[in-house]
Amino acid sequence: MPELDDAALGRVRRRVETCWDRGALDTAVMALLKEAIDEAGEDWDRKAHRLRVLAGAAGRGLPGIWRRHNPDDPSALLLHAWSDLVQAGRQGAGIDLDATRETCRRAAELLPADPTPWTLYLAVLRLERRPSGELSAIWREIKSRDPWNREAHLQALGYLSPDECGSSSQVLDLLDSVRSAMPPNAPAAGLELTALVRSHQRAMTPGGVTALGAGEFWRRPDAVPVLDHAAHYWTSPGFLHHAQALADLNVLAYALIKAARPGDAAQALRATGGVATPWPWSADGEPLERFSHHFARAAASA
């Protein structure tokens, strides 16, 4: 369920998916979209989560129609921009990202306290592989509004990774810059573990000697304390309370399995309540099948 445990969002997502027929969009659905986005208020993590899910459900046509009907509605602008990013991320999608940047700027004018337009702007820079010098000013705008914004930190992690515009040393610089100050249960608390899992998956990709040594990865001195802390705290009821906490618990469960810690992995899997996310399980095959396999074993060991 892309909405994870956000039941209200799930109801809107299903309505959006079933109502869209040959470009027709009734006002009731537009009202539902607006309510779902605006209801998040200043919970910026939940707002980003809802925008991401609704952009994935709506495709490109629906947000464009909503925006044409409400050209100065900031929620319509944000959904339109996020929809552009979803479509641009798909191979061969022809999206005018200059127009998307203008949409982000307009939304930022209408929502001066909201980090979301700036986070989307960062995502545009990432897609375009823009020089890292352009990132700094946008990053300052985000951090001044929401220092531990989960979506922004993950976008920055992707941008700075050796797979995209950066390097392993730049990823380490990002982690060093936030490690000591970030609250342990902040929305971006999963940043370092996410970076480790991505690094582990890169090590596994080539095969051969590199992959054979990947089993030692989770015994490295930089990995052990991160995994120990997350395994100890994250599964406690209510410790993680941000909108995408279940996504971070999926990452934790995957890492614990790779680290050959079945007891801790079972506890993390049970904490997900059986809600799977595509990544990181997709690295090992069909994600729902992989998650279900491990979840069944965790349930049996309870």
CSV table of C-alpha atoms in Angstrom, one decimal:
chain,number,residue,atom,x,y,z
A,1,MET,CA,0.0,0.0,0.0
A,2,PRO,CA,1.8,3.2,-1.1
A,3,GLU,CA,0.0,5.1,1.6
A,4,LEU,CA,1.5,2.9,4.2
A,5,ASP,CA,-0.6,3.3,7.4
A,6,ASP,CA,-2.2,6.6,6.3
A,7,ALA,CA,-5.8,5.3,6.0
A,8,ALA,CA,-7.3,8.6,5.0
A,9,LEU,CA,-4.8,8.9,2.2
A,10,GLY,CA,-5.5,5.4,1.0
A,11,ARG,CA,-9.2,6.2,0.6
A,12,VAL,CA,-8.4,9.2,-1.6
A,13,ARG,CA,-5.8,7.3,-3.6
A,14,ARG,CA,-8.3,4.6,-4.4
A,15,ARG,CA,-10.9,7.2,-5.4
A,16,VAL,CA,-8.4,8.9,-7.7
A,17,GLU,CA,-7.4,5.7,-9.3
A,18,THR,CA,-11.0,4.7,-10.1
A,19,CYS,CA,-12.4,8.1,-11.1
A,20,TRP,CA,-10.0,9.0,-13.8
A,21,ASP,CA,-11.6,8.2,-17.1
A,22,ARG,CA,-10.6,9.7,-20.5
A,23,GLY,CA,-9.4,12.9,-18.9
A,24,ALA,CA,-12.6,13.6,-17.0
A,25,LEU,CA,-12.3,15.0,-13.5
A,26,ASP,CA,-15.2,16.0,-11.3
A,27,THR,CA,-15.1,18.7,-8.7
A,28,ALA,CA,-15.6,16.2,-5.9
A,29,VAL,CA,-12.3,14.5,-6.7
A,30,MET,CA,-10.5,17.9,-6.8
A,31,ALA,CA,-11.9,18.7,-3.4
A,32,LEU,CA,-10.7,15.4,-2.1
A,33,LEU,CA,-7.2,16.0,-3.4
A,34,LYS,CA,-7.1,19.5,-1.8
A,35,GLU,CA,-8.4,18.2,1.5
A,36,ALA,CA,-5.9,15.4,1.7
A,37,ILE,CA,-3.0,17.7,1.0
A,38,ASP,CA,-4.1,20.7,3.1
A,39,GLU,CA,-5.1,18.4,6.0
A,40,ALA,CA,-1.4,17.7,6.6
A,41,GLY,CA,-1.0,21.3,7.8
A,42,GLU,CA,2.6,22.0,8.8
A,43,ASP,CA,3.4,18.3,9.2
A,44,TRP,CA,5.8,18.6,6.3
A,45,ASP,CA,6.7,15.0,6.2
A,46,ARG,CA,3.1,13.9,6.0
A,47,LYS,CA,2.4,16.5,3.3
A,48,ALA,CA,5.3,15.2,1.2
A,49,HIS,CA,4.1,11.6,1.7
A,50,ARG,CA,0.6,12.5,0.6
A,51,LEU,CA,1.8,14.4,-2.4
A,52,ARG,CA,4.1,11.6,-3.5
A,53,VAL,CA,1.3,9.0,-3.2
A,54,LEU,CA,-1.3,11.1,-5.0
A,55,ALA,CA,1.1,12.1,-7.8
A,56,GLY,CA,1.8,8.4,-8.4
A,57,ALA,CA,-1.9,7.6,-8.4
A,58,ALA,CA,-3.0,10.5,-10.6
A,59,GLY,CA,-0.6,10.3,-13.5
A,60,ARG,CA,0.1,13.5,-15.3
A,61,GLY,CA,-3.3,14.5,-16.8
A,62,LEU,CA,-5.3,14.8,-13.6
A,63,PRO,CA,-3.0,17.3,-11.8
A,64,GLY,CA,-2.7,19.4,-15.0
A,65,ILE,CA,-6.5,19.7,-15.2
A,66,TRP,CA,-6.8,20.5,-11.5
A,67,ARG,CA,-4.1,23.2,-11.9
A,68,ARG,CA,-5.9,24.7,-14.9
A,69,HIS,CA,-9.1,24.9,-12.8
A,70,ASN,CA,-7.2,26.5,-9.9
A,71,PRO,CA,-4.1,28.2,-11.2
A,72,ASP,CA,-3.3,29.9,-7.9
A,73,ASP,CA,-4.0,27.0,-5.5
A,74,PRO,CA,-0.7,26.0,-4.0
A,75,SER,CA,-1.7,22.4,-3.4
A,76,ALA,CA,-2.6,22.1,-7.1
A,77,LEU,CA,0.7,23.6,-8.0
A,78,LEU,CA,2.6,21.2,-5.8
A,79,LEU,CA,0.8,18.1,-7.0
A,80,HIS,CA,1.4,19.2,-10.6
A,81,ALA,CA,5.1,19.7,-10.0
A,82,TRP,CA,5.4,16.3,-8.2
A,83,SER,CA,3.5,14.6,-11.0
A,84,ASP,CA,6.1,16.1,-13.5
A,85,LEU,CA,8.9,14.6,-11.4
A,86,VAL,CA,7.2,11.2,-11.3
A,87,GLN,CA,6.7,11.3,-15.1
A,88,ALA,CA,10.2,12.6,-15.8
A,89,GLY,CA,11.7,9.8,-13.7
A,90,ARG,CA,10.2,7.3,-16.1
A,91,GLN,CA,12.4,6.5,-19.1
A,92,GLY,CA,11.4,8.4,-22.2
A,93,ALA,CA,9.0,10.8,-20.5
A,94,GLY,CA,9.3,14.2,-22.2
A,95,ILE,CA,8.7,16.8,-19.4
A,96,ASP,CA,9.6,20.5,-19.5
A,97,LEU,CA,11.5,20.8,-16.3
A,98,ASP,CA,12.0,24.5,-16.8
A,99,ALA,CA,8.2,24.8,-16.4
A,100,THR,CA,8.4,22.6,-13.4
A,101,ARG,CA,10.9,24.9,-11.8
A,102,GLU,CA,8.6,27.8,-12.4
A,103,THR,CA,5.8,25.9,-10.8
A,104,CYS,CA,8.0,25.3,-7.7
A,105,ARG,CA,8.9,29.0,-7.6
A,106,ARG,CA,5.3,30.1,-7.8
A,107,ALA,CA,4.3,27.6,-5.0
A,108,ALA,CA,7.2,28.9,-2.8
A,109,GLU,CA,5.8,32.5,-3.2
A,110,LEU,CA,2.3,31.3,-2.1
A,111,LEU,CA,3.7,29.2,0.7
A,112,PRO,CA,6.6,31.1,2.2
A,113,ALA,CA,6.9,28.8,5.3
A,114,ASP,CA,6.6,25.5,3.4
A,115,PRO,CA,9.8,23.6,2.6
A,116,THR,CA,8.0,21.4,0.0
A,117,PRO,CA,8.4,23.7,-3.1
A,118,TRP,CA,12.1,23.9,-2.4
A,119,THR,CA,12.4,20.1,-1.9
A,120,LEU,CA,10.7,19.7,-5.3
A,121,TYR,CA,13.1,22.2,-6.7
A,122,LEU,CA,16.0,20.1,-5.3
A,123,ALA,CA,14.5,17.0,-7.0
A,124,VAL,CA,14.4,18.8,-10.3
A,125,LEU,CA,18.1,19.7,-10.0
A,126,ARG,CA,18.8,16.1,-9.2
A,127,LEU,CA,17.0,14.8,-12.3
A,128,GLU,CA,18.8,17.3,-14.5
A,129,ARG,CA,22.2,16.4,-13.0
A,130,ARG,CA,22.9,20.1,-12.3
A,131,PRO,CA,26.2,21.2,-10.8
A,132,SER,CA,26.5,20.8,-7.1
A,133,GLY,CA,27.0,24.5,-6.6
A,134,GLU,CA,23.3,25.0,-7.4
A,135,LEU,CA,22.3,22.8,-4.6
A,136,SER,CA,23.6,24.9,-1.7
A,137,ALA,CA,21.2,27.8,-2.0
A,138,ILE,CA,18.2,25.5,-2.3
A,139,TRP,CA,19.4,23.4,0.7
A,140,ARG,CA,19.6,26.5,2.9
A,141,GLU,CA,16.0,27.3,2.0
A,142,ILE,CA,14.8,23.9,3.0
A,143,LYS,CA,16.9,23.7,6.2
A,144,SER,CA,15.7,27.1,7.4
A,145,ARG,CA,12.1,25.9,7.1
A,146,ASP,CA,12.3,22.2,8.2
A,147,PRO,CA,15.8,21.1,9.4
A,148,TRP,CA,15.0,17.4,9.4
A,149,ASN,CA,12.8,17.1,6.3
A,150,ARG,CA,12.9,13.4,5.3
A,151,GLU,CA,12.2,13.9,1.6
A,152,ALA,CA,14.8,16.6,1.2
A,153,HIS,CA,17.5,14.6,2.9
A,154,LEU,CA,16.8,11.5,0.8
A,155,GLN,CA,16.8,13.7,-2.4
A,156,ALA,CA,20.2,15.1,-1.3
A,157,LEU,CA,21.5,11.7,-0.6
A,158,GLY,CA,20.6,10.5,-4.1
A,159,TYR,CA,22.0,13.6,-5.7
A,160,LEU,CA,25.3,13.3,-3.9
A,161,SER,CA,25.7,9.6,-4.4
A,162,PRO,CA,28.4,8.1,-6.7
A,163,ASP,CA,25.6,6.8,-8.9
A,164,GLU,CA,24.4,10.3,-9.7
A,165,CYS,CA,26.1,13.6,-9.3
A,166,GLY,CA,28.5,13.0,-6.4
A,167,SER,CA,30.9,10.6,-4.7
A,168,SER,CA,31.2,8.5,-1.6
A,169,SER,CA,33.1,11.2,0.1
A,170,GLN,CA,30.3,13.7,-0.5
A,171,VAL,CA,27.8,11.3,1.0
A,172,LEU,CA,30.0,11.0,4.0
A,173,ASP,CA,30.1,14.8,4.2
A,174,LEU,CA,26.3,15.0,4.2
A,175,LEU,CA,26.1,12.3,6.9
A,176,ASP,CA,28.7,14.0,9.1
A,177,SER,CA,26.9,17.3,8.8
A,178,VAL,CA,23.7,16.0,10.3
A,179,ARG,CA,24.8,13.1,12.5
A,180,SER,CA,25.4,14.9,15.8
A,181,ALA,CA,22.5,17.3,15.6
A,182,MET,CA,19.6,15.2,14.3
A,183,PRO,CA,17.1,14.0,16.9
A,184,PRO,CA,17.1,10.2,17.0
A,185,ASN,CA,13.4,10.0,16.0
A,186,ALA,CA,13.4,12.8,13.5
A,187,PRO,CA,11.6,12.2,10.1
A,188,ALA,CA,15.1,12.0,8.5
A,189,ALA,CA,16.4,9.5,11.1
A,190,GLY,CA,16.7,6.8,8.5
A,191,LEU,CA,19.2,8.7,6.4
A,192,GLU,CA,22.4,7.0,7.5
A,193,LEU,CA,20.9,3.5,7.4
A,194,THR,CA,19.5,4.2,3.9
A,195,ALA,CA,22.9,5.3,2.8
A,196,LEU,CA,24.4,2.1,4.2
A,197,VAL,CA,21.9,-0.1,2.5
A,198,ARG,CA,22.5,1.7,-0.8
A,199,SER,CA,26.2,1.3,-0.4
A,200,HIS,CA,25.7,-2.4,0.4
A,201,GLN,CA,23.6,-2.9,-2.7
A,202,ARG,CA,26.2,-1.2,-4.9
A,203,ALA,CA,28.8,-3.6,-3.4
A,204,MET,CA,26.6,-6.5,-4.4
A,205,THR,CA,25.9,-5.4,-7.9
A,206,PRO,CA,29.2,-6.2,-9.7
A,207,GLY,CA,29.3,-9.8,-8.4
A,208,GLY,CA,32.6,-11.7,-8.0
A,209,VAL,CA,35.0,-10.8,-5.3
A,210,THR,CA,33.2,-7.6,-4.3
A,211,ALA,CA,29.9,-9.4,-3.8
A,212,LEU,CA,31.7,-12.2,-1.8
A,213,GLY,CA,33.0,-9.6,0.6
A,214,ALA,CA,29.7,-7.9,1.0
A,215,GLY,CA,28.8,-10.2,3.9
A,216,GLU,CA,31.4,-8.4,6.0
A,217,PHE,CA,29.8,-5.1,5.2
A,218,TRP,CA,27.5,-5.0,8.3
A,219,ARG,CA,30.4,-5.8,10.6
A,220,ARG,CA,32.3,-2.6,9.6
A,221,PRO,CA,32.8,-0.1,12.5
A,222,ASP,CA,30.7,2.5,10.7
A,223,ALA,CA,27.8,0.2,10.1
A,224,VAL,CA,27.5,-1.7,13.4
A,225,PRO,CA,26.5,1.3,15.7
A,226,VAL,CA,24.0,2.6,13.2
A,227,LEU,CA,22.3,-0.8,12.9
A,228,ASP,CA,22.5,-1.5,16.6
A,229,HIS,CA,20.8,1.9,17.4
A,230,ALA,CA,18.0,1.4,14.9
A,231,ALA,CA,17.4,-2.2,16.0
A,232,HIS,CA,17.2,-1.2,19.6
A,233,TYR,CA,15.0,1.9,19.3
A,234,TRP,CA,13.0,2.0,16.1
A,235,THR,CA,10.8,-1.0,16.9
A,236,SER,CA,9.6,0.5,20.2
A,237,PRO,CA,5.9,1.5,19.8
A,238,GLY,CA,5.6,5.1,19.0
A,239,PHE,CA,9.4,5.8,18.8
A,240,LEU,CA,9.2,6.6,15.1
A,241,HIS,CA,6.0,8.6,14.5
A,242,HIS,CA,6.6,10.3,11.1
A,243,ALA,CA,4.4,9.6,8.2
A,244,GLN,CA,6.8,7.2,6.5
A,245,ALA,CA,8.0,5.4,9.6
A,246,LEU,CA,6.9,2.0,8.1
A,247,ALA,CA,9.2,2.7,5.1
A,248,ASP,CA,12.2,3.2,7.4
A,249,LEU,CA,11.2,0.0,9.3
A,250,ASN,CA,11.3,-1.9,5.9
A,251,VAL,CA,14.9,-0.6,5.4
A,252,LEU,CA,15.8,-1.7,8.9
A,253,ALA,CA,14.4,-5.2,8.4
A,254,TYR,CA,16.2,-5.6,5.2
A,255,ALA,CA,19.5,-4.5,6.7
A,256,LEU,CA,19.2,-6.8,9.6
A,257,ILE,CA,18.5,-9.7,7.3
A,258,LYS,CA,21.6,-8.9,5.3
A,259,ALA,CA,23.6,-8.6,8.5
A,260,ALA,CA,22.5,-12.1,9.5
A,261,ARG,CA,20.6,-11.0,12.6
A,262,PRO,CA,17.4,-13.0,12.3
A,263,GLY,CA,16.0,-12.3,15.7
A,264,ASP,CA,16.3,-8.5,15.3
A,265,ALA,CA,15.0,-8.7,11.7
A,266,ALA,CA,11.9,-10.6,12.8
A,267,GLN,CA,11.1,-7.9,15.4
A,268,ALA,CA,11.6,-5.2,12.7
A,269,LEU,CA,9.4,-7.1,10.3
A,270,ARG,CA,6.6,-7.5,12.8
A,271,ALA,CA,6.8,-3.7,13.6
A,272,THR,CA,5.9,-3.0,9.9
A,273,GLY,CA,2.5,-4.7,10.5
A,274,GLY,CA,3.0,-6.5,7.2
A,275,VAL,CA,3.2,-3.3,5.1
A,276,ALA,CA,5.9,-3.7,2.4
A,277,THR,CA,7.7,-1.0,0.4
A,278,PRO,CA,9.2,-1.7,-3.1
A,279,TRP,CA,12.7,-0.6,-2.1
A,280,PRO,CA,15.0,-2.1,-0.8
A,281,TRP,CA,13.4,-5.5,-1.4
A,282,SER,CA,13.4,-5.0,-5.2
A,283,ALA,CA,17.2,-5.4,-5.2
A,284,ASP,CA,16.6,-9.1,-4.4
A,285,GLY,CA,13.7,-9.9,-6.8
A,286,GLU,CA,10.0,-9.2,-6.8
A,287,PRO,CA,9.7,-7.0,-3.7
A,288,LEU,CA,6.4,-8.2,-2.3
A,289,GLU,CA,7.4,-11.8,-2.7
A,290,ARG,CA,10.7,-11.2,-0.9
A,291,PHE,CA,9.1,-9.2,1.9
A,292,SER,CA,6.3,-11.8,2.3
A,293,HIS,CA,8.8,-14.6,2.5
A,294,HIS,CA,10.7,-13.0,5.4
A,295,PHE,CA,7.5,-11.7,7.1
A,296,ALA,CA,6.0,-15.2,7.2
A,297,ARG,CA,9.2,-16.5,8.9
A,298,ALA,CA,9.1,-13.6,11.3
A,299,ALA,CA,5.4,-14.3,12.1
A,300,ALA,CA,6.2,-18.0,12.7
A,301,SER,CA,8.9,-17.1,15.1
A,302,ALA,CA,6.8,-14.8,17.2
